[in-house]
mmCIF file of C-alpha atoms in Angstrom:
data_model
loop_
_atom_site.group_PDB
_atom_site.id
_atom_site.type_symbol
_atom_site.label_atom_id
_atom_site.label_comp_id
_atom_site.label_asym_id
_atom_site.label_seq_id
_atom_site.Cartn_x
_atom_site.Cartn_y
_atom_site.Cartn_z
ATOM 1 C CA UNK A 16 2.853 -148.721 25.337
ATOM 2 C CA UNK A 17 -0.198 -148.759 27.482
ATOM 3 C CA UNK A 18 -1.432 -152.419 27.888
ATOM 4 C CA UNK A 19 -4.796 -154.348 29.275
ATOM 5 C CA UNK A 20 -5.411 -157.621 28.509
ATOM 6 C CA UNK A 21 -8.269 -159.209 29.892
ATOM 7 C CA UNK A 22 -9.199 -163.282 30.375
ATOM 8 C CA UNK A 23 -11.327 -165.781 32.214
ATOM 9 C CA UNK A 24 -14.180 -165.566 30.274
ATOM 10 C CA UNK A 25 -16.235 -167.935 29.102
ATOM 11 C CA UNK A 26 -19.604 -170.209 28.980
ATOM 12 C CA UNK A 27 -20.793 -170.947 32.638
ATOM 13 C CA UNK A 28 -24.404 -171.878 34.132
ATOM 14 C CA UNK A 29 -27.019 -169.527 36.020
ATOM 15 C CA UNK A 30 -26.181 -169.171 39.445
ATOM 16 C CA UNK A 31 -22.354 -169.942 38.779
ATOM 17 C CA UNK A 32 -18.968 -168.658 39.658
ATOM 18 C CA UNK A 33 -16.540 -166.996 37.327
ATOM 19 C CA UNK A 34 -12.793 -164.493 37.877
ATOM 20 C CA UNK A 35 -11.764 -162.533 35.365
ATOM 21 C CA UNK A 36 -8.289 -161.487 35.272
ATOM 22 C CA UNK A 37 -7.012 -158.026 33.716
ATOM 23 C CA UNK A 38 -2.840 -158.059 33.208
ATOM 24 C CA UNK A 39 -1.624 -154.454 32.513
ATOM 25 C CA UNK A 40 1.574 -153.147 31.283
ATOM 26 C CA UNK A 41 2.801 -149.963 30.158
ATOM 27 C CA UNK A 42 2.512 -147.478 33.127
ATOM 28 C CA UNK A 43 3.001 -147.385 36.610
ATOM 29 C CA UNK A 44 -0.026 -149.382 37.926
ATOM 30 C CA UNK A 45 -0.120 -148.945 41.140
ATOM 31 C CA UNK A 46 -0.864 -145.071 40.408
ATOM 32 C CA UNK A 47 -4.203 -145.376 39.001
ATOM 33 C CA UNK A 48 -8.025 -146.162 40.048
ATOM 34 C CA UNK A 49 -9.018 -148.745 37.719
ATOM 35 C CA UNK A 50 -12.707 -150.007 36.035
ATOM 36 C CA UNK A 51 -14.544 -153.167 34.665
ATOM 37 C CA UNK A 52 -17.130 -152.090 32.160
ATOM 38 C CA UNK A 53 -19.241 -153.973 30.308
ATOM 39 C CA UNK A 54 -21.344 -154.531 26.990
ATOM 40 C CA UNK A 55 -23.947 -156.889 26.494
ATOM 41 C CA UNK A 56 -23.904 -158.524 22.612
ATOM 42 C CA UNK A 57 -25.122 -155.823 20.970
ATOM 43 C CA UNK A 58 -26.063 -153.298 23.615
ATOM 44 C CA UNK A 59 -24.539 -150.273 25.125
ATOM 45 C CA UNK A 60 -21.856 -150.098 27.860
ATOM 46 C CA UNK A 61 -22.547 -150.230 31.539
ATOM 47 C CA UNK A 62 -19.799 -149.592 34.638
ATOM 48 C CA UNK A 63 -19.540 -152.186 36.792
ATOM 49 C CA UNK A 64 -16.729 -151.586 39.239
ATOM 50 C CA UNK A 65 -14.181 -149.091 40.223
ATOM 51 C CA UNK A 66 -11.430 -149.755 42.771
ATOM 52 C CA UNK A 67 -8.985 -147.540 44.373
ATOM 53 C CA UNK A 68 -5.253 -147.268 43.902
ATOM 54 C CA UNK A 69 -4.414 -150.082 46.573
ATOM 55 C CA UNK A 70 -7.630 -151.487 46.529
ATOM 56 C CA UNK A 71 -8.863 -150.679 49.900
ATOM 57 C CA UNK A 72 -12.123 -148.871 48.225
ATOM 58 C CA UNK A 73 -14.434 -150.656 45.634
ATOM 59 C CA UNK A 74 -17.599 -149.297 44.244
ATOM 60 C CA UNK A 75 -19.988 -151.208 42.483
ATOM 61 C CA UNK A 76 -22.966 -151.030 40.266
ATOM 62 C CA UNK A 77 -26.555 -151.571 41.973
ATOM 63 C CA UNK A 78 -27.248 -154.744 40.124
ATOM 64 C CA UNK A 79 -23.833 -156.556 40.761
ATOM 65 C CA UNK A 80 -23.524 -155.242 44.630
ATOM 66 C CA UNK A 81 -23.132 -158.542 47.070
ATOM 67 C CA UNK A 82 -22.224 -160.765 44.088
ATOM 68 C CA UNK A 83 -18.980 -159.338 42.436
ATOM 69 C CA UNK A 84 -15.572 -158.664 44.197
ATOM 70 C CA UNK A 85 -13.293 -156.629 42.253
ATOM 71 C CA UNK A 86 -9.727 -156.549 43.535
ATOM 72 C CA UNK A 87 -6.143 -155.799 42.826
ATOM 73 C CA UNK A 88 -2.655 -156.789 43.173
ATOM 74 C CA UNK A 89 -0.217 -153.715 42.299
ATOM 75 C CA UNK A 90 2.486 -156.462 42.774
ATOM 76 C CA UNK A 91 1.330 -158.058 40.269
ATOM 77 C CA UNK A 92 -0.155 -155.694 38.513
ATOM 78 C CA UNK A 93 -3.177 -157.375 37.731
ATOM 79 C CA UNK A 94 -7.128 -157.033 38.572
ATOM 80 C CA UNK A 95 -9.419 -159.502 39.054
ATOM 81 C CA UNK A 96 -12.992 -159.565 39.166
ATOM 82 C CA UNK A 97 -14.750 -162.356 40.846
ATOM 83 C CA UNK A 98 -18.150 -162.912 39.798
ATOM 84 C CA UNK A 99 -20.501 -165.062 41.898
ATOM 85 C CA UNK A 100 -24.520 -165.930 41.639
ATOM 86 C CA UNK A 101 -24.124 -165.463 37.672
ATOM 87 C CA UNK A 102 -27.125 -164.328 36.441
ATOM 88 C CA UNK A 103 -27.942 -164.293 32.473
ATOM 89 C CA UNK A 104 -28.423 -160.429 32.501
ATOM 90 C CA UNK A 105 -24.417 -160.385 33.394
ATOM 91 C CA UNK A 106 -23.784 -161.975 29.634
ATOM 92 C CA UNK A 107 -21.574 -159.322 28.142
ATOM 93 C CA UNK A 108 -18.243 -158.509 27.083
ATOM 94 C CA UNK A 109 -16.306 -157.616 30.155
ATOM 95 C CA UNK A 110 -13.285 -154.702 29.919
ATOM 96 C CA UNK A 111 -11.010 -153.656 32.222
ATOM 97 C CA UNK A 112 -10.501 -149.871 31.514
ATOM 98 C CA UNK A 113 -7.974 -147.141 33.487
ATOM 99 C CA UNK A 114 -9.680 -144.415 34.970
ATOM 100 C CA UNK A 115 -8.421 -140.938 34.130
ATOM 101 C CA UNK A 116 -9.409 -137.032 33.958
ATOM 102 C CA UNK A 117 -10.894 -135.082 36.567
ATOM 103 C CA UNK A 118 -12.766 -136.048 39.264
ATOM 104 C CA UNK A 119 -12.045 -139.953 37.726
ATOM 105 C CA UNK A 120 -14.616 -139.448 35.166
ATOM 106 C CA UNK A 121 -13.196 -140.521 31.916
ATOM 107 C CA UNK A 122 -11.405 -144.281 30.630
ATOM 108 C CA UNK A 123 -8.335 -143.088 28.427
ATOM 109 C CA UNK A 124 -7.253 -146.950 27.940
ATOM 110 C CA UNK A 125 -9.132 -150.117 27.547
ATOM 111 C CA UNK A 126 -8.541 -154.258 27.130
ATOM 112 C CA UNK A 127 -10.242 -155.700 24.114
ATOM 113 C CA UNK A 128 -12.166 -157.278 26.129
ATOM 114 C CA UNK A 129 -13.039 -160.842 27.391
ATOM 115 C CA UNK A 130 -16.985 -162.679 26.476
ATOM 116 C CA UNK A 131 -19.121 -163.688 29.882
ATOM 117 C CA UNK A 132 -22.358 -165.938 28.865
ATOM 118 C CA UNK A 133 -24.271 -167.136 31.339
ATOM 119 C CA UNK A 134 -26.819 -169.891 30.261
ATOM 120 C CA UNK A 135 -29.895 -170.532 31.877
ATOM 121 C CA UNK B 154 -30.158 -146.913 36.051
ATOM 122 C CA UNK B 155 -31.408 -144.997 33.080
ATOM 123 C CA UNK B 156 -29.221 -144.178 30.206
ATOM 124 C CA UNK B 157 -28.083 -140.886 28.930
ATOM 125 C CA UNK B 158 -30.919 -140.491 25.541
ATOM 126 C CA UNK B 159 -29.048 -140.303 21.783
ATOM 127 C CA UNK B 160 -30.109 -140.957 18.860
ATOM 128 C CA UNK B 161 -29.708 -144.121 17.237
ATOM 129 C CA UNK B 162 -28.434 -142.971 14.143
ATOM 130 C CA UNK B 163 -26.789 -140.126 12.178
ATOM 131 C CA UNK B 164 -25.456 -140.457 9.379
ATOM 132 C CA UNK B 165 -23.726 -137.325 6.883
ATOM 133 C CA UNK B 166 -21.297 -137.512 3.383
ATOM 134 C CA UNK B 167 -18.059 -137.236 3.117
ATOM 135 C CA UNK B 168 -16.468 -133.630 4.244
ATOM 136 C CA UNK B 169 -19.834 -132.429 6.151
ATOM 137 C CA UNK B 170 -20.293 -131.738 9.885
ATOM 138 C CA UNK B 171 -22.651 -134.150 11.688
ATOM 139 C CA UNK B 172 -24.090 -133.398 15.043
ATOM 140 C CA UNK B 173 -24.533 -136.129 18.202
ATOM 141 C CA UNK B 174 -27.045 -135.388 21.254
ATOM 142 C CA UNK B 175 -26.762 -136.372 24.924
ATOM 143 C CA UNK B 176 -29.668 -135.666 27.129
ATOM 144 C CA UNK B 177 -29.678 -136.503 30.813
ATOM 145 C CA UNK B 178 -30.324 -134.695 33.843
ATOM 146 C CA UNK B 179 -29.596 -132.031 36.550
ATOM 147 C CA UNK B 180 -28.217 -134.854 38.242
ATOM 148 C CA UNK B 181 -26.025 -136.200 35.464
ATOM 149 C CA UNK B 182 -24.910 -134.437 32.439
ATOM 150 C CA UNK B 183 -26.012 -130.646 33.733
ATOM 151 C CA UNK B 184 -24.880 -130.794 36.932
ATOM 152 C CA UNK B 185 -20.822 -132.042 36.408
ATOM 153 C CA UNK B 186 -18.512 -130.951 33.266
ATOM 154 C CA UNK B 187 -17.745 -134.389 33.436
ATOM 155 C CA UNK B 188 -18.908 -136.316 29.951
ATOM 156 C CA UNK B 189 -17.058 -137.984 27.631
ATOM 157 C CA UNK B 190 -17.621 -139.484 24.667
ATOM 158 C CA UNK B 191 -15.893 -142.693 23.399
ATOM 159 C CA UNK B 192 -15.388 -144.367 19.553
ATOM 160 C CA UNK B 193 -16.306 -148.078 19.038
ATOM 161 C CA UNK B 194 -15.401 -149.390 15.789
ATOM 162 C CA UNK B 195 -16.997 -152.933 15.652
ATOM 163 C CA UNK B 196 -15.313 -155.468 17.560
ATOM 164 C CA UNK B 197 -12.947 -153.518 19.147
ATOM 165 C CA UNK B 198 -12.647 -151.738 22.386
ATOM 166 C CA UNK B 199 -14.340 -147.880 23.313
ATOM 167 C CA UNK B 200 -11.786 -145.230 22.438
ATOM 168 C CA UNK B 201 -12.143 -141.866 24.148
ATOM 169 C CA UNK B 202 -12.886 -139.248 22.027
ATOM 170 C CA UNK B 203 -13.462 -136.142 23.827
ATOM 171 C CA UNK B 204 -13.287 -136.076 27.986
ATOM 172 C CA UNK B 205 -14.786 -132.697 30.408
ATOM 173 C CA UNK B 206 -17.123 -131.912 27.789
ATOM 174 C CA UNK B 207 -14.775 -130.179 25.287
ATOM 175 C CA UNK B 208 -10.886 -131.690 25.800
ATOM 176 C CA UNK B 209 -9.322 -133.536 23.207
ATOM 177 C CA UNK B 210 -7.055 -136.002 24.406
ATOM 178 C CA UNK B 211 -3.213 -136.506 22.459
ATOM 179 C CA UNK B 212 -3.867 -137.975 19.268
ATOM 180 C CA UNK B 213 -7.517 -137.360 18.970
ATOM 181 C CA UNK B 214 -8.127 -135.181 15.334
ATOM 182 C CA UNK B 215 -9.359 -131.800 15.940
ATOM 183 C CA UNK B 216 -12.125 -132.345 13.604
ATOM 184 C CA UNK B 217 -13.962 -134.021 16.822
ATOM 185 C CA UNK B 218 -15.147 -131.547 19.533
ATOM 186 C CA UNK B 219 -17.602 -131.431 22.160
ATOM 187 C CA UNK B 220 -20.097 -129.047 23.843
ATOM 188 C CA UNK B 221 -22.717 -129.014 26.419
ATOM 189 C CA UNK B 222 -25.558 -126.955 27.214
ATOM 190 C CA UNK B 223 -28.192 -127.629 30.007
ATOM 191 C CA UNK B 224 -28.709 -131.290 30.594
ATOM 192 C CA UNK B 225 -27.709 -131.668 26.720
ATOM 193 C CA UNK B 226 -24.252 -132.608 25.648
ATOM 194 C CA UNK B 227 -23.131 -132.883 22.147
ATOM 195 C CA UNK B 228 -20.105 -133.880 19.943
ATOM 196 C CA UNK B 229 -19.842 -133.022 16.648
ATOM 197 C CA UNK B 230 -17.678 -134.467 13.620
ATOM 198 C CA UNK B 231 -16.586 -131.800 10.968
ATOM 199 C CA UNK B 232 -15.148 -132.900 7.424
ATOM 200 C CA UNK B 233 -16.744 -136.668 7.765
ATOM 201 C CA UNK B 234 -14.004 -139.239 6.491
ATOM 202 C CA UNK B 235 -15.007 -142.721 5.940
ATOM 203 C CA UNK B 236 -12.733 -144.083 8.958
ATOM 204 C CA UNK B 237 -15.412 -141.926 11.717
ATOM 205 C CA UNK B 238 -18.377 -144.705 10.651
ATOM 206 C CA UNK B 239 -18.557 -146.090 14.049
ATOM 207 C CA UNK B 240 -20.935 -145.992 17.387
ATOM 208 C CA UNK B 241 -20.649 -143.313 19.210
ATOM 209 C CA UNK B 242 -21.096 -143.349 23.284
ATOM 210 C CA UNK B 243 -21.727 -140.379 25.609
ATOM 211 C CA UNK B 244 -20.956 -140.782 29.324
ATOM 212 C CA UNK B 245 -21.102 -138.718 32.381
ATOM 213 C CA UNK B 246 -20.561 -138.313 36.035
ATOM 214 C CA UNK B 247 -24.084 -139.320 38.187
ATOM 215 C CA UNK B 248 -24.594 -138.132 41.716
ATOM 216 C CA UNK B 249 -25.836 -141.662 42.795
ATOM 217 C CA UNK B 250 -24.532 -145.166 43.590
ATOM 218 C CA UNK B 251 -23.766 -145.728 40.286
ATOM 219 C CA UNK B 252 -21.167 -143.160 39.412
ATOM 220 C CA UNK B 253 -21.252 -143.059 35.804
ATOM 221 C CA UNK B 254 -23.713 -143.690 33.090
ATOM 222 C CA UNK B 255 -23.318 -144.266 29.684
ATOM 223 C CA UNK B 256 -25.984 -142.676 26.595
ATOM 224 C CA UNK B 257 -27.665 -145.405 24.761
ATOM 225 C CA UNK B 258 -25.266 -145.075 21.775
ATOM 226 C CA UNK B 259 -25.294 -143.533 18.019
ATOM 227 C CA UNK B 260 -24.608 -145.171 15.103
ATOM 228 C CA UNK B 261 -22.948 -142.954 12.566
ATOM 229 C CA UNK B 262 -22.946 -143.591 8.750
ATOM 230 C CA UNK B 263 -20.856 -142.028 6.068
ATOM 231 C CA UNK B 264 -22.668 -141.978 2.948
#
């Protein structure tokens, strides 16, 4: 059974530091692109951050470019996000999601999530 | 980035066929067969629904299904049970920096 479970999150201050962690189990890890998405309390659902499958390529959303780091270890098979320069706009509910379908264009599994608030 | 535009709401009774909207752009949803749409009960993570416009992944009832025309993608729900009252999410392939975008999300109500 596919697996994501997501932690790290939690209550930190504008302009803080945060890494979220993303444990998967399930399927070979190491032969997928993987995704953080988010969803602010209420709102709709906004990609952050795709990475490659050994996590030599990393694309990020506009807004988060220069302040996240999203990374990978297929050893471990775990993904991390590190979040710097926390801004209260970034307060959401953080999943880690596996990319699928053509052209990468789809999320076929997802973690339940972990909460980000950033108080300013 | 600007969302993909859905309604907010849509709402049907129990065995009818409801209809959700997904308008972007030439740039977005008319320009890739890539949109999916994704289930989110409250609470609990998105579930995809329908991926490349019209496939139904394993598992997925074949009372879901998905079109597109133009810049306009839709999914409809046919026999409405009680267990589809959820929000609905469209999402699609952009030709920018940020590769996907999501639609702003539809509330559906069984009556």
């Amino acid at each position: 059974e596919v697996q994501l479970v997501e932690s790290g999150g939690g209550l930190v201050q504008s302009g803080g530091s945060l890494r979220l962690s993303c444990a998967a189990s399930g399927f070979t890890f190491s032969n997928y692109w993987m995704s953080w998405v988010r969803q602010s309390p209420g709102k709709g659902l906004e990609w952050v951050a795709n990475i490659n499958l050994d996590g030599s390529e990393e694309y990020y959303v506009d807004s988060v470019k220069g302040r996240f780091t999203f990374s990978r270890d297929n050893a471990k098979n775990s993904l991390y996000l590190q979040m710097n320069s926390l801004r209260a706009e970034d307060s959401a509910v953080y999943y880690c999601a596996r990319i699928t379908c053509g052209g990468g264009t789809c999320w076929d599994y997802w973690g339940q999530g972990t909460l980000v608030t950033v108080s300013s | 980035q600007s969302a993909l535009t859905q309604p907010a709401s849509v709402s049907g009774s129990p065995g009818q066929s409801i209809t959700i909207s997904c308008t972007g752009t030439s740039s977005d949803v008319g320009g890739y067969n890539y949109v999916s749409w994704y289930q989110q009960h409250p609470g609990k993570a998105p579930k995809l629904m329908i991926y490349e416009v019209s496939n139904r992944p394993s598992g997925v009832s074949n009372r879901f299904s998905g079109s597109k025309s133009g810049n306009t993608a839709s999914l409809t729900i046919s026999g409405l049970q009680a267990e589809d009252e959820a929000d609905y999410y469209c999402s699609s392939y952009r030709s920018s920096s940020t590769l996907y975008v999501f639609g702003t999300g539809t509330k559906v109500t069984v009556l």
